[in-house]
mmCIF file of C-alpha atoms in Angstrom:
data_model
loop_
_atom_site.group_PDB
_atom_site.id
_atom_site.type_symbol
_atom_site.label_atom_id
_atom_site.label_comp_id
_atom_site.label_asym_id
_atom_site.label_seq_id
_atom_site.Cartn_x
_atom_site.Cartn_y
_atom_site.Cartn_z
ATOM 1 C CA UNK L 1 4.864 -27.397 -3.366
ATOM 2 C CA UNK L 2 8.238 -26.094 -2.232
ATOM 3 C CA UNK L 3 9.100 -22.660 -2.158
ATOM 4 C CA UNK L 4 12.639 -21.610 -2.294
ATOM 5 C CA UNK L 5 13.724 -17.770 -1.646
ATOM 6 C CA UNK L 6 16.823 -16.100 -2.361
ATOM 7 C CA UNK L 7 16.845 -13.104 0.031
ATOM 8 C CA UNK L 8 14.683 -12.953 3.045
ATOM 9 C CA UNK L 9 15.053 -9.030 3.671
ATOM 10 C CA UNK L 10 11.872 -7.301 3.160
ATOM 11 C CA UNK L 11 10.521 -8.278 0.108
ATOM 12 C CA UNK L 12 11.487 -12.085 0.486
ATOM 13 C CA UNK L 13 9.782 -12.274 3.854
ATOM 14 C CA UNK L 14 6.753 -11.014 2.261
ATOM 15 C CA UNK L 15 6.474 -13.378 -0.314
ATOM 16 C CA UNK L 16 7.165 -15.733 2.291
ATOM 17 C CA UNK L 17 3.976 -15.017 4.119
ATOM 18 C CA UNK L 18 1.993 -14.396 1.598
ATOM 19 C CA UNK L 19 3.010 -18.317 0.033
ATOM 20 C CA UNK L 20 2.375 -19.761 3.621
ATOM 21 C CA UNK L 21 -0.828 -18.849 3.234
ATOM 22 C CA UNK L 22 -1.217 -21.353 0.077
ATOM 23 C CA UNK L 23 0.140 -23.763 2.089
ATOM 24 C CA UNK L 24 3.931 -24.014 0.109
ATOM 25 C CA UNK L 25 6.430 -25.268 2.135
ATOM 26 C CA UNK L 26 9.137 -22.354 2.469
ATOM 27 C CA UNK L 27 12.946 -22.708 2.215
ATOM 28 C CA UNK L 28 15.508 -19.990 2.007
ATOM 29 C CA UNK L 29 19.113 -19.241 1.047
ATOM 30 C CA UNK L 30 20.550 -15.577 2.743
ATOM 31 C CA UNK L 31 24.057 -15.410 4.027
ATOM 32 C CA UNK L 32 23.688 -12.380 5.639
ATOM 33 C CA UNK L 33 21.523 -13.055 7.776
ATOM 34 C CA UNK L 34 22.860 -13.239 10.963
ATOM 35 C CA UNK L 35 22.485 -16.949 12.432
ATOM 36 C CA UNK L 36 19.274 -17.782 14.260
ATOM 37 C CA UNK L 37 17.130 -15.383 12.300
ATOM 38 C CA UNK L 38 15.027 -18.375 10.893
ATOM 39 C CA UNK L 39 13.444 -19.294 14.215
ATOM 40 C CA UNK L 40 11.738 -15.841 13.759
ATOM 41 C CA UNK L 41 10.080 -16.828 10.769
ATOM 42 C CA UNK L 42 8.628 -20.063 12.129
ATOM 43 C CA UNK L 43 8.599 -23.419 10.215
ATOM 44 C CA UNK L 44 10.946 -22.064 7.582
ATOM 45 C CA UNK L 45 13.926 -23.694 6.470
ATOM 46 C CA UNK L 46 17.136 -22.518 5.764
ATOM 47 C CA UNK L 47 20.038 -23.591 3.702
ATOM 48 C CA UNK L 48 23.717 -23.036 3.901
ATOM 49 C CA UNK L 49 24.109 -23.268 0.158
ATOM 50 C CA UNK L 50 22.316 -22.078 -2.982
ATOM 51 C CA UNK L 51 23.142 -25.299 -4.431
ATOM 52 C CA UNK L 52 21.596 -27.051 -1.520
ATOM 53 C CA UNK L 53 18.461 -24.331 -1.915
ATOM 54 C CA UNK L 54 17.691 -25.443 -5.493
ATOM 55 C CA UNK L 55 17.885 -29.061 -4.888
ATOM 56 C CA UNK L 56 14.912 -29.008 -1.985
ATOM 57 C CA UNK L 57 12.864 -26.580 -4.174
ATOM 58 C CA UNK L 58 9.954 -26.683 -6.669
ATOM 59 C CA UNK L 59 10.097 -22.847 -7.083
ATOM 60 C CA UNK L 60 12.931 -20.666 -6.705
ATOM 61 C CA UNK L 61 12.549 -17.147 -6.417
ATOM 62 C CA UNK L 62 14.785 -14.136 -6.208
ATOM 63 C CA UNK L 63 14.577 -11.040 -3.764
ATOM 64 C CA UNK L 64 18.482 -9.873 -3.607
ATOM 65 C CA UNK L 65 20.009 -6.907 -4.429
ATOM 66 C CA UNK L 66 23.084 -7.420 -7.445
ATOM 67 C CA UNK L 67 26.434 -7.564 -6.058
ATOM 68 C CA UNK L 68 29.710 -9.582 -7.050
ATOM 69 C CA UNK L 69 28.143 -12.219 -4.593
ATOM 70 C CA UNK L 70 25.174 -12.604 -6.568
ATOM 71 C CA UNK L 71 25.958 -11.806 -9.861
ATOM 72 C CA UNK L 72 25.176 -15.315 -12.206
ATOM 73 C CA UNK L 73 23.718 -17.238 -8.825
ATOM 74 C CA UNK L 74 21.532 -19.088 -11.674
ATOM 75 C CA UNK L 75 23.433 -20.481 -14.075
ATOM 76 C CA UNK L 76 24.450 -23.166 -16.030
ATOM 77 C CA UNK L 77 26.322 -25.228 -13.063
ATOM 78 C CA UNK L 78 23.506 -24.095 -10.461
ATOM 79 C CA UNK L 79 20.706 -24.969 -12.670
ATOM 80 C CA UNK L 80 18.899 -28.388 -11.103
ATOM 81 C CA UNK L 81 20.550 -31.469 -11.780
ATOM 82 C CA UNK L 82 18.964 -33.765 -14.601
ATOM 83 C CA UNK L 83 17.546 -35.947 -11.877
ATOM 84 C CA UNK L 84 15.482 -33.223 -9.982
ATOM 85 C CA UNK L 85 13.888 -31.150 -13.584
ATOM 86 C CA UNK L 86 10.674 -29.270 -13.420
ATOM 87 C CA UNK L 87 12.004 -26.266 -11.498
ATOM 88 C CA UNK L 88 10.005 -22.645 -11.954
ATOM 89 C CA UNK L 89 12.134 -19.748 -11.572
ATOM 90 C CA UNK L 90 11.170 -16.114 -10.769
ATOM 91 C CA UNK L 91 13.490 -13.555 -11.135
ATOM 92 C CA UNK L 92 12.288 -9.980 -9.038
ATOM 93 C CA UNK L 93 15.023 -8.865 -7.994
ATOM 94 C CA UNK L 94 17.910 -7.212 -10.480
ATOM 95 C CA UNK L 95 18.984 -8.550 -13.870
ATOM 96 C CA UNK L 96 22.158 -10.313 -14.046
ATOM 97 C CA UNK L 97 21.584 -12.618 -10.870
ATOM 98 C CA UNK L 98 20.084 -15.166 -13.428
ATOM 99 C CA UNK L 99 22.249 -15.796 -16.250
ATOM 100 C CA UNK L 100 19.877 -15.256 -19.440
ATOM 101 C CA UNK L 101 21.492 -18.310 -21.548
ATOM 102 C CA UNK L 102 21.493 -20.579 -18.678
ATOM 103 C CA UNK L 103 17.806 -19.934 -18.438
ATOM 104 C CA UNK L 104 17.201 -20.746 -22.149
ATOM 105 C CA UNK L 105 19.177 -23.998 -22.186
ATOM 106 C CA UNK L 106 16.888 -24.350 -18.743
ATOM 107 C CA UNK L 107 14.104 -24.342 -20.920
ATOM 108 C CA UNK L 108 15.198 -26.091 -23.087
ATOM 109 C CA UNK L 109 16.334 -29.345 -21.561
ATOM 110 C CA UNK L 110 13.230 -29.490 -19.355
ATOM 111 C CA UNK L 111 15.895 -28.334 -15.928
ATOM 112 C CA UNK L 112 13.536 -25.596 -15.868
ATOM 113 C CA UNK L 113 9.606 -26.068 -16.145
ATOM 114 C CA UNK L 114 8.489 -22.083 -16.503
ATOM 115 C CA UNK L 115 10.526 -18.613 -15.821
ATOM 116 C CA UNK L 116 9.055 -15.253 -14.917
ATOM 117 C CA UNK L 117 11.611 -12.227 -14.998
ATOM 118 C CA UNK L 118 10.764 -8.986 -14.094
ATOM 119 C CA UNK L 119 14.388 -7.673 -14.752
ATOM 120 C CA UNK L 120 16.767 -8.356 -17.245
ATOM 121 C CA UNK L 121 20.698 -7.731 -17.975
ATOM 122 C CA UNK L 122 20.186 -6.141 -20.958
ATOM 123 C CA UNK L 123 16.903 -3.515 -19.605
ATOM 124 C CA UNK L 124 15.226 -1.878 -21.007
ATOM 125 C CA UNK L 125 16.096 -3.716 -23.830
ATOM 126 C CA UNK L 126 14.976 -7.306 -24.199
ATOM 127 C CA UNK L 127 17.191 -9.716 -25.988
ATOM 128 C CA UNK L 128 16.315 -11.054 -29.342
ATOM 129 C CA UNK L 129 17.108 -14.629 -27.839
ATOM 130 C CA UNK L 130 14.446 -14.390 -25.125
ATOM 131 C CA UNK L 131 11.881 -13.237 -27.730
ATOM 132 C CA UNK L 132 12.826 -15.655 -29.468
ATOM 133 C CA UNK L 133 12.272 -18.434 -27.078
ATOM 134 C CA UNK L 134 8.557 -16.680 -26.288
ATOM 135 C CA UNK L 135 7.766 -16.758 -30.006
ATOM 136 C CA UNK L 136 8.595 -20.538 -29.553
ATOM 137 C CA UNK L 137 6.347 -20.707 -27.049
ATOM 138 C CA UNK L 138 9.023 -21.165 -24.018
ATOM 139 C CA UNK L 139 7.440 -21.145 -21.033
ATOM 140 C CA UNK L 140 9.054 -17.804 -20.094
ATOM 141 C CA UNK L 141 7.095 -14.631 -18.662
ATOM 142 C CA UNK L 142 8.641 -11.197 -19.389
ATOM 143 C CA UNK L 143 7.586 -7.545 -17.830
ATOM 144 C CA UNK L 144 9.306 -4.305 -17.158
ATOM 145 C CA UNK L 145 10.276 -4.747 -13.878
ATOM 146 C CA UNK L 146 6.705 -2.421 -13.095
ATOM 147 C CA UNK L 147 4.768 -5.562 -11.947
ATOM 148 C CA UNK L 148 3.747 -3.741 -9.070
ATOM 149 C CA UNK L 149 2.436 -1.160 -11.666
ATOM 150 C CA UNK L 150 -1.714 -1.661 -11.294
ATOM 151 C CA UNK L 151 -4.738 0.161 -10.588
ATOM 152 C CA UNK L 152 -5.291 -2.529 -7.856
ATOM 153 C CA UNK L 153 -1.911 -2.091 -6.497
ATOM 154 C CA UNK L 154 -2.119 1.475 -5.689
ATOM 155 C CA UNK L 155 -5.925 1.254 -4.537
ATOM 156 C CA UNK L 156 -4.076 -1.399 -2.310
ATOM 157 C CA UNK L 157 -1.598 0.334 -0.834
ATOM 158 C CA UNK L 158 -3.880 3.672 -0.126
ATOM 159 C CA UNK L 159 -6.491 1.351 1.510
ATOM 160 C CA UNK L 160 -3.319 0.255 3.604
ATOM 161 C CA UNK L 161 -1.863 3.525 4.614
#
């Protein structure tokens, strides 16, 4: 399985090593970083283009803050071509960096397999569209942007400080 990420700061590069570890094959897309930075990572790829990102991916997930740059990076023209459908998106970074109707139509037209977003445009308010969609039993995972928010989480991070 191919794992793209959007934003190898320090939440992307610990998803990153985390996925290694079940054996994904990781790709990334981060423009900022400065040139070189991948050899750090070891056996990652990178890509020059989000477009090129989502075409070499099974998975695409974000970790990038929202900026003008960012804003509607999934949409409907950056949504996998017709010939390359299946792809699961997860969204943990900010709302508005995945356009909520592109992600429907996704859904819809099989581009997209299965979408997790832990932010949304419209928080804390959840569209009535995206409801929708779960009630039709879209393949579409919604929470509050508190998915760190567990028992086990915090017993984790004591035990790790």
């Amino acid at each position: 399985m191919r794992l793209g990420i959007v934003g190898m700061g320090r939440i992307g590069t610990a998803v990153a090593q985390r996925a290694r570890a079940f054996g994904f094959q990781l790709s990334f897309y981060d423009p900022f970083l400065p040139a070189g930075a991948e050899k750090g990572f070891g056996g990652f790829v990178r890509h020059t283009s989000f477009a090129d990102l989502v075409a070499n991916c099974d998975m695409l997930t974000f970790h990038c803050p929202l900026t003008e740059t960012t804003r509607g990076m999934l949409n409907t023209d950056t949504l996998p071509s017709a010939d390359h459908p299946g792809l699961f998106v997860v969204n943990c970074a900010r709302g508005g960096i995945a356009d909520e109707d592109a992600i429907l139509q996704g859904l819809a037209d099989g581009r997209l397999r299965g979408v997790a977003l832990d932010s949304l445009s419209t928080e804390p308010q959840v569209s009535s569209s995206l409801l929708q969609a779960q009630a039709d039993g879209a393949h579409l995972l919604i929470t509050p942007h508190a998915a760190f928010y567990s028992d086990e989480a915090f017993v984790g991070a004591l035990l790790c400080s």
